[in-house]
Structures are given as structure tokens and as C-alpha cells.
Amino acid sequence: HTAKTMQQQLAVATLQAMQTGGWRSIQIRAKARMCANQEVVCHEDFCLHARDYGAKLAQRGVLPALLSGPPHLDPDRTFAVAHAAEVCPFEVSLELAREASAVVCDYNYVFDPAIALFGLADEGALEDTLLVVDEAHNLVDRAREYFSPRLARSAVRQARRIVEGHRQKVCRDLDELLGSLDELIEREASGALGEREGSRRIELDPRPLAEVRLALDALVAPYFTFKRRNAEIWLARDPVVDVLLSLARVTDLLQDGGRELVPLAERSGGGEPDEQLRVYCLDAARFTGATIARSAGCVAMSATLEPFEFYRDLLGFDPDRTDTVSLPSPFPSENRLIVAVDEVDTTFRARARWYGRIAELVAELAPPGRNGLVLFPSYAFLQEVASRLFVPDHTVEVQRGDDSDRLRREILARLRGGGKPVLLLAVLGGVFAEGVDYPGEMLSEVVVVSPALPQVGPERELLKAYFDDRYERGFEYAYLVPGMTRVVQAAGRLIRSAEDRGVIALICKRFLAEPYRSLLPDAWTGGEPASLRRDDPAAAVREFFVNLDGRP
Ligand code: SF4
């Protein structure tokens, strides 16, 4: 189970390399991308591929055709065969998954109760399944999102627009119920926030919401009948159904009552203010832990799973049944140089005094004749340094918050290009830090400016208070580990194969001080973080590149 497409390709390649015949593997692709209809409207009146599905599947021999092909069931091939036979490719891929010994899919198909596959949410369904969670550090935040549903007035209003003006009883009843739901959200938000924008913890009684839900549930069947008669209002994503699902999830979690589930009232600003009720899940360990416990076993892996207790606690692994193992990097350590520069202070309070010096350091450390990536904790910080930066031998590219895909591709093309070397300034946690790979000569240096702790804000502070209370590790779990994980993940872009070589430079005095330095991987420090300090880091970098291939 993996989070990103890039990782899925790796998992598929690994399975294919293991194939000796006799068993099958499959990659599950999201429904929207496996849909053969113009839009995802899974109803036989609106989708040819849903009509007479069972009969066509059998008559046209779709499953035998696919199962007699290569042992890895590739989504492109499944799509082509199913499309030609006029049956739904996504449904076919689910049927095939039942025949496969290994399934590669996104986390949400296992851990998100809203869309878990093959009845995986059911007791016993995972008994014979071994879960392998790749890039497991990502699952902490993803799982938190699965259990943080929201109910927004804008969504309720959208649903009302579907039913208002129709004279059928079901529409009038729905309109009235949605109206009372809208009022309820407005009342809670105004009670908590007055006229202000923002987010505030509230006490939220689940009973009134549960009553609305019950009444709405009773209208679902008549509503679908009404829709079938009014083909023109059949929508791919039905706003009425969306509200019902959100309401169900919010109500369920409120009724659960766990102290890690915090009700919030929120108002966003902008052109049209919107109010919403949200259950904010501070810790999804109880839920992910339940899924893990129902499986035959679970292996969670990542380049950044330390400190192990953090991930063990927050993913819900049972301490008595969990083993940890730390494996050395498979790549030669002489392929990379790691330096830490601790003469500057990048804490929020102190950084303004150091912008100029940081710009000088970035310039001094720039890899001669090669590309470098310089990462900052925020766009504001990045801009301050960029405006002071002078690197005549490099082209400076700057990531902006609103970069389009095209701009990103252009920047990557320039990194690949072989023209004047590029120094790319980007933010930690962003697409250039985590979303792309830089094979071979594309990237020779990653400079990380500051440990990139998440910004202090009401939600982080709620997390901190909860982790303090639960694990006595508030700052560490809410700020420190997520920040340092980003640093190590970003630096990990540099060396992805035995051929990759380059420099990692860390800029800030905190990297060599506690509690930060003990979170630097042993593979970087040899257990001795102070060894990363150099008398003349710029000279060390130049020397590394000279030795690399004899050219400066
Ligand atoms: S049934 Fe399949 S092909 Fe038809 S709309 Fe749904 S996902 Fe698309």
C-alpha cells in the first residue's frame, strides 16, 4: 500500500522481478482514472459499461482473457480489454484483485473506511493478508485526514440548489432538512467565532446532527427514485449524497467520543466566507492500529521511520508485537558529502538578522558547474534570501506558491538541460522537495536551510497539547519529528541509486544541537553529529567535486 504513483511503479517493478509464475499481482488505479464513461456516473441508465455488466462480463470472456495474460495485471491492459467488451474497467480490476496474490494500491483502499476495498473494513477480511506499507511516514498525516471529516455550509447550500424549486414531496422534505442543517452549522460557528474568521474548538452535541441524519437517511430511497425520473439532474458527484456522507462521518466520530477527536467550528475568509463544522482527528493510531491488528501481519517501511516509537505509537502498532530494524544504505557512503554549517540561527525570531549571511553561504556552497536545490521552510524566508543572492555561475530558479504544472516542467527541463547550471530555490514539503526524482546528473547538491518545523498555529497547538498529555512528548511529536522528517526526506532526493553522487548541506545551528541533532540519521553522522561541522565547508564541497571526476 503506497501513497504516490512513483512508489507504486517501484512496487510493481519489484513484484515483476520476483515473478516466477504461479501467482499474480495487480495494481489498482483510482476509479476516476479507470472510468470508461464520459464521467463517473455508475448507473446503468447513464453508463454503457454498467449496463448488463454481469451478462457481458461472462459472455465476452473478459476475466479469462485477462487472467490468461501476463501474471502482472496491468491497469492499462485491463482498461483496454474491459473497454472493448463494454464493461466497467474499474469493477473488472476489483474482480481481478480477488485472483491476485499481491495487490498494489493507495493507502486509502485499506485504511480509509469511506472507500476501503473488497469489504476490507469488515472484521476478518484481512486475516490472511500481509500488509506492506511503503513510505509509512506519510500514513500518519494521511490517516489523520481520513478521520477528520467536515460539514460545510457551502456544500449544504449546493445540495439545496439541487432540490429547491421541485414540487415533489421528497424535494420539499430534503430542502427543509438541509435548511435546518445549514442553520445548525451557522449557529455553532457564530456562537464560537462571532463575526471572526478562524477555527475554534467547541463542545458539539451529536444528537441534533444524528436526528437530521436519521431523517435524511429515510429520504435516500425516494430521492433516487425522483432522480431516475429526472435524468437531467443526474450528476456525477451528487451534492445531496455528499452532504449525507459527510454528515454520517461527522456524526459517527462525534458519537465515538474519543478524546483525540476534537470538534471545531471554522470560518474561512476570502470572497465568500464559508462556515463549517469539522471533527479534527489528532491521532488516528486507534483506527490504523485496528486495521493493522486485523491483518496477518504488517511491515511498515520508509527511509525516515526514526524515532521508531513515534511511528509505532502514531500508526498504532502494538508495542508487544512490534519489532524494528534499521538497515544501512545500500549505496557507497563515499558517494556523498554531508556538511552542517552552524554559524547562523534560522529560528523564527533570529532569522531576519541572518538573511544576508545565509545568501552568502548558499552562494559559497553552490556546486561548481552543477545543479543544486536549496530548500527553505517558507516562501517568505525563501524570498528574503533570494533577493540577496548573487551566484554569477548559476541560473537561479525560484519556486512560487502558484507555479503551474507547465512552469514546473520547464524548471525540471532546465535542470536536465545541460546548459548553464541551475540553483533551484524551493520550499520544504513542496513538490520539488518531495514530489519529483532527480536521477543522475540532474542534481548534485541539496542545501536545507532550517529544520522546517511546522508553523505554530491553533491546530498544531492542539496536537502538541494532546501529545503532551498522552505521551509526554508534545513538542517532539507535534513539531520536531515532522520537521526533521521533511529535512531527511528532502535530502534523500539526492542519492537514489548507486550511480548518484552529491553534497547535502544543512544550514542552522540547531542541526548540531539537541534535540535536533539526535534526529539526524546515524547513516549521515556515524553516531557523531559534530563530525558534520567543517572548518571551511565551501572548500570541502569544492574538493568533493574535484575528487569526484577530476573536474572542478
Ligand atoms: S460504471 Fe465504471 S465506466 Fe461506468 S461510470 Fe462508473 S466507473 Fe465509469
CSV table of C-alpha atoms in Angstrom, one decimal, residues 55 80 82 112 141 156 253 300-301 462 516 529:
chain,number,residue,atom,x,y,z
A,55,ALA,CA,-24.0,-10.8,-18.5
A,80,ALA,CA,-8.3,-1.8,-22.9
A,82,ALA,CA,-12.8,-4.1,-20.4
A,112,ASP,CA,-9.9,4.9,4.8
A,141,ASP,CA,-0.9,12.5,8.3
A,156,VAL,CA,-25.2,22.1,2.1
A,253,LEU,CA,-16.9,10.2,15.1
A,300,ALA,CA,5.9,-0.6,7.6
A,301,MET,CA,8.9,0.8,5.8
A,462,LEU,CA,-4.0,21.2,19.8
A,516,TYR,CA,17.6,18.2,16.6
A,529,PRO,CA,26.7,14.7,14.6
